[in-house]
Backbone as a printed PyTorch tensor [residue, N CA C, xyz], in Angstrom:
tensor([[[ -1.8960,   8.0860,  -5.1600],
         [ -0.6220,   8.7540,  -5.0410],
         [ -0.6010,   9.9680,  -5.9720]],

        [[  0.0110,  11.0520,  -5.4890],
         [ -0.0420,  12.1720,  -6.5080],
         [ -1.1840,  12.6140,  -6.9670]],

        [[ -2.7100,  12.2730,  -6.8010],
         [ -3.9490,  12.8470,  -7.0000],
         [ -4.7290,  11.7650,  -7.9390]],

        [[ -4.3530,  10.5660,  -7.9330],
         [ -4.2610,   9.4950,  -8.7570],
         [ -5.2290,   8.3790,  -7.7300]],

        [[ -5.8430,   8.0550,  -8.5650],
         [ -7.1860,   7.1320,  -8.0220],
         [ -6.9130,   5.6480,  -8.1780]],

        [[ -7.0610,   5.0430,  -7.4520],
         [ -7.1410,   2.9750,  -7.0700],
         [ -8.4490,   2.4780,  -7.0900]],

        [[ -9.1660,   1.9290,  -8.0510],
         [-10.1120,   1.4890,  -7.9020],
         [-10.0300,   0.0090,  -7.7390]],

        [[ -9.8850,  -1.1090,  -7.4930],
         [-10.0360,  -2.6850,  -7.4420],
         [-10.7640,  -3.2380,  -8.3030]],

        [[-10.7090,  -4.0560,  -9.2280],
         [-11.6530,  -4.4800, -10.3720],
         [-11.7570,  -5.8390,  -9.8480]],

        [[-10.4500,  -6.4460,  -9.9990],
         [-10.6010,  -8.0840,  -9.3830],
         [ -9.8930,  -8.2810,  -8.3640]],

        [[-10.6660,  -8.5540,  -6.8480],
         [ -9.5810,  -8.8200,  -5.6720],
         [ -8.9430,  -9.7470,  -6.0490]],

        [[ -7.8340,  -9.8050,  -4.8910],
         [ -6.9800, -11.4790,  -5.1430],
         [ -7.8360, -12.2750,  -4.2710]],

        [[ -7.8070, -13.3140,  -4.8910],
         [ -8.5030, -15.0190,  -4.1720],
         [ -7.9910, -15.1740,  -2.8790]],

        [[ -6.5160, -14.8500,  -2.5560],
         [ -6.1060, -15.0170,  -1.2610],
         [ -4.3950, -14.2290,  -1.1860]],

        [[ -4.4910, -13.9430,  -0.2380],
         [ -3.5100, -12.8160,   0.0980],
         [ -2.1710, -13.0420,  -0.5690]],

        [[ -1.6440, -12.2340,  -1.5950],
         [ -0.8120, -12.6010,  -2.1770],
         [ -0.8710, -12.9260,  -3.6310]],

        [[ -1.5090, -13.5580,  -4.0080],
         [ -2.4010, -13.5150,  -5.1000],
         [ -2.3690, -12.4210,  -6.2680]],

        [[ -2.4020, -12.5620,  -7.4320],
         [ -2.6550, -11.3710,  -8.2370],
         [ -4.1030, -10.3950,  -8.1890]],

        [[ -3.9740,  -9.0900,  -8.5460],
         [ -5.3480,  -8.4300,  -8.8310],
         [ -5.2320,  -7.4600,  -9.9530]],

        [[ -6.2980,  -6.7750, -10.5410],
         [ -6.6850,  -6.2560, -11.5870],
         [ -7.0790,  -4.7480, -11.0790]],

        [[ -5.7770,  -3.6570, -10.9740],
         [ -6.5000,  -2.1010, -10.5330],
         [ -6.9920,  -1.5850, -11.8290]],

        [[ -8.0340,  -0.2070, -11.5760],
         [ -8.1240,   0.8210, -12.4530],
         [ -7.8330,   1.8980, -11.5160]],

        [[ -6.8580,   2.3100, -12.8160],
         [ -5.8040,   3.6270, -12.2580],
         [ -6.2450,   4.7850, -13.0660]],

        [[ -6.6110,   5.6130, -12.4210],
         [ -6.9220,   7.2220, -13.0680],
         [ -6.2070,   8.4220, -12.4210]],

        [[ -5.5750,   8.1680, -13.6870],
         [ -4.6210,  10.0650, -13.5930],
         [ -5.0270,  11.1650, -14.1150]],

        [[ -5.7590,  12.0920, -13.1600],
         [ -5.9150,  12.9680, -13.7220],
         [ -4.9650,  14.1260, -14.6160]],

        [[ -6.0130,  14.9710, -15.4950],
         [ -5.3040,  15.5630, -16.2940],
         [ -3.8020,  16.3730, -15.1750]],

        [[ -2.6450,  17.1020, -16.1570],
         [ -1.6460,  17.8150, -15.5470],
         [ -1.3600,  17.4660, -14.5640]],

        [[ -1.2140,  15.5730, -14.5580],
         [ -0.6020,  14.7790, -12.8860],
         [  0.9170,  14.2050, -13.4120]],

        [[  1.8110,  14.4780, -12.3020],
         [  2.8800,  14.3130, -12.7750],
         [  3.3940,  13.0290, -10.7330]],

        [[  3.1920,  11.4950, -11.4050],
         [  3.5470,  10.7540,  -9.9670],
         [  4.7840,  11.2780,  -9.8140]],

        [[  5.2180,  10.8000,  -8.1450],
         [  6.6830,  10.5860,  -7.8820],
         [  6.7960,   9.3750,  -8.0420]],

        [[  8.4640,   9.3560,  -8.6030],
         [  8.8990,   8.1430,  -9.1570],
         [  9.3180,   7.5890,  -7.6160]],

        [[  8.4870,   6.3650,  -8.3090],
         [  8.6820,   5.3750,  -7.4740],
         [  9.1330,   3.7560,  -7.8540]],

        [[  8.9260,   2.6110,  -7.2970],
         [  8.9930,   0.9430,  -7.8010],
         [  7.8760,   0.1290,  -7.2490]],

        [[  8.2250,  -1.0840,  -7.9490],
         [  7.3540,  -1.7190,  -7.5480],
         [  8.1990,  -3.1150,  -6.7380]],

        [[  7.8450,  -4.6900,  -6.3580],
         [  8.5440,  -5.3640,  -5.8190],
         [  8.3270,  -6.2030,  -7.1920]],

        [[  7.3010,  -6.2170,  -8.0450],
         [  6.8230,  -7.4330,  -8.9000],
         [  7.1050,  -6.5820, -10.0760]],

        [[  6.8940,  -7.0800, -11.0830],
         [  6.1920,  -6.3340, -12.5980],
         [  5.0090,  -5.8340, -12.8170]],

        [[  4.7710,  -4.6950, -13.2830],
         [  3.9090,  -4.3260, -13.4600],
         [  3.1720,  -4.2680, -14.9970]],

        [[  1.8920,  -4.7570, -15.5960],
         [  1.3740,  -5.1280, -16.8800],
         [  0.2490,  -4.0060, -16.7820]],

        [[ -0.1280,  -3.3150, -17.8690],
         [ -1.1880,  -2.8040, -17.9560],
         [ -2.0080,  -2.4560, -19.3090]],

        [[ -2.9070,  -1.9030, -19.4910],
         [ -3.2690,  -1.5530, -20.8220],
         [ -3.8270,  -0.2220, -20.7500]],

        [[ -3.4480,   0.7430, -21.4290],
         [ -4.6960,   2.2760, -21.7330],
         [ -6.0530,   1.9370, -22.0420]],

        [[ -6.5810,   2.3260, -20.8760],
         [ -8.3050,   2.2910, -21.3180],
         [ -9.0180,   3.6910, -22.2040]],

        [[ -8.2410,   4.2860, -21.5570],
         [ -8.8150,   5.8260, -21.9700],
         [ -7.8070,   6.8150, -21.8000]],

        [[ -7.6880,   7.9150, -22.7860],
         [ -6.8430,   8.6960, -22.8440],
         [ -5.4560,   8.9100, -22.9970]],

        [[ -4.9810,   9.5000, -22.5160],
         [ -3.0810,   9.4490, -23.0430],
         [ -2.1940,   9.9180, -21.9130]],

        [[ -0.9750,   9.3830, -21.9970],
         [ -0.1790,  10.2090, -21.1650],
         [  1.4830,   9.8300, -21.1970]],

        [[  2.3780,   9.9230, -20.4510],
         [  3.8580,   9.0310, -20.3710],
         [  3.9500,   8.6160, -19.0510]],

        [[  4.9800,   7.5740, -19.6280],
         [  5.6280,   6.5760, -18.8740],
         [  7.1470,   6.8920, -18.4370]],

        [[  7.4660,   7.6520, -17.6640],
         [  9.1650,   7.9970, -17.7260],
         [  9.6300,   6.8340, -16.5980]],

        [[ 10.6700,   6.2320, -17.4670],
         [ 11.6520,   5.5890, -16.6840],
         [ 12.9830,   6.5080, -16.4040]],

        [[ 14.6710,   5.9560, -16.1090],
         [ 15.5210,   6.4080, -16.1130],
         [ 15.9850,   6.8010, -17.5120]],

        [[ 15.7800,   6.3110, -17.7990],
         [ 16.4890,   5.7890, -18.9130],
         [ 15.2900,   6.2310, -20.8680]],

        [[ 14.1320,   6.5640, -20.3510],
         [ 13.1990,   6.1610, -21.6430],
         [ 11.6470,   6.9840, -21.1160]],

        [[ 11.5340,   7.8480, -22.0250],
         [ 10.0510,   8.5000, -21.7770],
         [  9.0450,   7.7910, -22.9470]],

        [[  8.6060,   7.0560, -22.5240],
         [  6.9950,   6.5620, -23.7050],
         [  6.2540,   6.7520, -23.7510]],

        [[  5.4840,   7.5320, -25.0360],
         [  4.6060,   8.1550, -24.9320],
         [  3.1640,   6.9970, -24.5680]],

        [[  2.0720,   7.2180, -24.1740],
         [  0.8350,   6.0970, -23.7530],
         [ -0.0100,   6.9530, -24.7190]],

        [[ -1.1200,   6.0130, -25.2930],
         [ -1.7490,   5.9900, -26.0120],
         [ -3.3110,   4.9420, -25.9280]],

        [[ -4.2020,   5.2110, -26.0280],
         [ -5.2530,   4.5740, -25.5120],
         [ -5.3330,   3.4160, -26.6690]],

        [[ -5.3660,   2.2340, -25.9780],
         [ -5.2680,   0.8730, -26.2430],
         [ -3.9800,  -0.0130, -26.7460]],

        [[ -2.8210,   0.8970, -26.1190],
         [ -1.4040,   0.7030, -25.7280],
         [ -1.3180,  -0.6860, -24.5460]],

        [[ -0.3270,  -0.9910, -24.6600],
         [ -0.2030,  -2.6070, -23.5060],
         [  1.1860,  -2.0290, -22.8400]],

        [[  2.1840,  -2.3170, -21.8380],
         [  2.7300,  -2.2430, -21.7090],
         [  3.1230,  -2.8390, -20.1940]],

        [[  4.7530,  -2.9680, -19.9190],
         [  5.1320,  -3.9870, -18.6040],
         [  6.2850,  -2.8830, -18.2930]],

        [[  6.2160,  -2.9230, -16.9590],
         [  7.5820,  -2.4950, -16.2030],
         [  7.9860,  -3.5290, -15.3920]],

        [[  9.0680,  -3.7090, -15.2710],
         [  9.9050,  -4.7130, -14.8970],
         [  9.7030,  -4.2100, -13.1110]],

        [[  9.9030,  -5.4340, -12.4710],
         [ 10.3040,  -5.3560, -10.9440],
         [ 11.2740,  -4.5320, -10.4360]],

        [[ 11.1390,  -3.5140,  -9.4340],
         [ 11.8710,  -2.4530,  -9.0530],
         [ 12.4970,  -1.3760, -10.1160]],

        [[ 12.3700,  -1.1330, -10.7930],
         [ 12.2270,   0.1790, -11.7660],
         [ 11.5260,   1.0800, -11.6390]],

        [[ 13.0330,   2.2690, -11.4500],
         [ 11.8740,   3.4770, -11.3330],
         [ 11.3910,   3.9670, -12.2860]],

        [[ 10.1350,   4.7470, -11.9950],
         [  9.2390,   5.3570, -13.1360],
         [  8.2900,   6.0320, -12.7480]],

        [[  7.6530,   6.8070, -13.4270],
         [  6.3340,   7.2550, -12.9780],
         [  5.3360,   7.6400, -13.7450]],

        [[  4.0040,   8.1780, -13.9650],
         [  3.0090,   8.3420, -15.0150],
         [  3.1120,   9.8170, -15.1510]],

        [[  2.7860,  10.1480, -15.9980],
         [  2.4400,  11.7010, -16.3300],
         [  1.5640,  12.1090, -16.7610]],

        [[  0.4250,  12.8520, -16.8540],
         [ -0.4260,  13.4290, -18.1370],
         [ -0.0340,  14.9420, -18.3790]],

        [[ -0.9460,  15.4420, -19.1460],
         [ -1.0330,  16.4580, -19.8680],
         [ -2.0930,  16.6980, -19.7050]],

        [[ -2.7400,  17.4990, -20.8500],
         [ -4.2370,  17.7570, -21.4220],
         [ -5.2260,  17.2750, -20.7210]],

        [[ -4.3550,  15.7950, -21.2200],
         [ -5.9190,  14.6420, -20.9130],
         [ -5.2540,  13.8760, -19.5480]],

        [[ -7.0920,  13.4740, -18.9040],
         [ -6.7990,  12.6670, -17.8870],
         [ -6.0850,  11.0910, -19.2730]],

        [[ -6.1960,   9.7870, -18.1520],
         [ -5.6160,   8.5110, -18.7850],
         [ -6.2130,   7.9050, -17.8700]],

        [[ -6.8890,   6.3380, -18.1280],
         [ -7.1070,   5.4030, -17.4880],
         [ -6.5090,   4.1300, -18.0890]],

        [[ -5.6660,   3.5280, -16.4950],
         [ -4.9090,   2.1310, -17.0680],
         [ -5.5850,   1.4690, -16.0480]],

        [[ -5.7900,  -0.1800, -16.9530],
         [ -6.1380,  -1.3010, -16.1930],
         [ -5.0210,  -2.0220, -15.8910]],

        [[ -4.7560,  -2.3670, -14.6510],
         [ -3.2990,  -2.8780, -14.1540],
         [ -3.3640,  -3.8560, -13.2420]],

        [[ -2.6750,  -4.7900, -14.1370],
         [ -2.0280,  -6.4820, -13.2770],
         [ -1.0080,  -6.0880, -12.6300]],

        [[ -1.7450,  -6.6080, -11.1070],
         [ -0.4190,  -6.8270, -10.1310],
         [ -0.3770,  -8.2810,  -9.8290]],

        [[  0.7650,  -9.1030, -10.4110],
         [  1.1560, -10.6040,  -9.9920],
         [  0.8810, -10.6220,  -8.5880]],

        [[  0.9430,  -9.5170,  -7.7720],
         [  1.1920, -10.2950,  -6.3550],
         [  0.7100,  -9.4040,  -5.4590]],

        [[ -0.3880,  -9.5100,  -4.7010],
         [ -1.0720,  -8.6370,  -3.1100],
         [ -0.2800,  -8.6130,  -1.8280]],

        [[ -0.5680,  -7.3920,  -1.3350],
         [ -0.3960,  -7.5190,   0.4920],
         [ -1.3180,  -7.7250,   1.2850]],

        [[ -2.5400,  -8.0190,  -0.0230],
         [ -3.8590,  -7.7590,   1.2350],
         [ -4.9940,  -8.9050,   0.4830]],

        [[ -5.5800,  -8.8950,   1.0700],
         [ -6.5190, -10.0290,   0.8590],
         [ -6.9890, -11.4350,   1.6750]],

        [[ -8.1090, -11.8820,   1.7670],
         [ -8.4430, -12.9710,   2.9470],
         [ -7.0870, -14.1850,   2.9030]],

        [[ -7.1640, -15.0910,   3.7680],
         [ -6.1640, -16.2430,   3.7180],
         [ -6.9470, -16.8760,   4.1970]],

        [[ -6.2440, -18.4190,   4.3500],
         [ -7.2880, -20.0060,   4.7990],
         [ -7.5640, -19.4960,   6.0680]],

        [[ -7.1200, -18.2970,   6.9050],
         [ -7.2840, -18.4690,   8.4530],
         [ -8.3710, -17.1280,   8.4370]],

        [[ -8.2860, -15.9960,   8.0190],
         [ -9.2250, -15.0200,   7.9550],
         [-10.0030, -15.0530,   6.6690]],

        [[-11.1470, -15.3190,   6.4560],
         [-11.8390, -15.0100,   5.2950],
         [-13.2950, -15.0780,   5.2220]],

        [[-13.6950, -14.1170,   4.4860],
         [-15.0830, -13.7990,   4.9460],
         [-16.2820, -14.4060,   4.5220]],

        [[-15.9720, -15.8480,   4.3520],
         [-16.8130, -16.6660,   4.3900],
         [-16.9690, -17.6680,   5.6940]],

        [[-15.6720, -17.7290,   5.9290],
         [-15.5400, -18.5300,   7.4600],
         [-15.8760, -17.2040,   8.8920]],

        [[-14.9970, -16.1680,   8.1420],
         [-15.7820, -14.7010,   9.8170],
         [-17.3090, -14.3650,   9.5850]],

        [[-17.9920, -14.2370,   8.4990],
         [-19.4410, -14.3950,   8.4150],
         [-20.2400, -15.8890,   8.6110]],

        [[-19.4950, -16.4590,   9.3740],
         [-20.7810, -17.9590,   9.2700],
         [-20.5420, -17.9230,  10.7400]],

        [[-21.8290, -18.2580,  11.5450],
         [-22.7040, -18.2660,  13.0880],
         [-23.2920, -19.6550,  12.8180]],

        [[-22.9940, -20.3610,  13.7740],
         [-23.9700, -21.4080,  14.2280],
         [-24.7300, -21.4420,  15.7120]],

        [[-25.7170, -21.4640,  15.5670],
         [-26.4250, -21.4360,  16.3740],
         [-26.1450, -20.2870,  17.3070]],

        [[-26.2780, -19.1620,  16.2110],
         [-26.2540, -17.5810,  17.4190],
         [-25.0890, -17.6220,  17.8990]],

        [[-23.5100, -18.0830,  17.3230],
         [-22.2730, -18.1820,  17.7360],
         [-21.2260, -17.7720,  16.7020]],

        [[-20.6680, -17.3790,  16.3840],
         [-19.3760, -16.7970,  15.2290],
         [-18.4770, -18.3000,  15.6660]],

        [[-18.4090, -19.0160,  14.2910],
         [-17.4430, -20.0900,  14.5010],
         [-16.0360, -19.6110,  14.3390]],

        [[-15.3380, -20.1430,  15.3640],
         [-14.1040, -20.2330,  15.2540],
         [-12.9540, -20.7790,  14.1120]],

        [[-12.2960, -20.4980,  13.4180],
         [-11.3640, -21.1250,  12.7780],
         [ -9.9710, -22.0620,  13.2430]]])
């Protein structure tokens, strides 16, 4: 979003599930404020930048922790420097379930794709 990179560190186990992004904002990126449905947890890996809510601009700082609450707007900012955050999301839209998953769509018996 905004020129801002999603990398996946830890999928979720099953759809819904929590996962682990790395988020990179490049330098002079300013997101649109947006929300989330869950809370959002993260930590500064690298570099600096802010956090503007309604209400509260915080400055980020590399090896900073920090949570935004469920549906709060906000958005990231940099400056100077790019910033990299590692970020817990409690909860996915995407990921295998007991009925699609790619241990059961990759298994063939006998030259056949088993059914679930």
């Amino acid at each position: 979003m905004d020129g801002c990179t999603d990398s996946l560190l830890c999928c979720p186990p099953l759809k819904g599930d929590p996962c682990l992004n790395l988020l990179h904002f490049p330098s002079h990126t300013k997101q649109t404020p947006h929300t989330h449905p869950s809370i959002r947890a993260g930590i500064i890996a690298r570099g600096n930048g802010l956090c503007c809510t309604k209400g509260d601009t915080i400055e980020l700082e590399e090896g900073m922790v920090f949570m935004i609450a469920a549906n709060s707007v906000h958005h990231f900012q940099t400056h100077e420097h790019s910033m990299d955050v590692i970020a817990y999301h409690p909860d996915s839209d995407w990921g295998p379930t007991h009925e699609e998953h790619p241990m059961i769509n990759r298994t063939w018996v006998s030259g056949h794709k088993i059914l679930s």
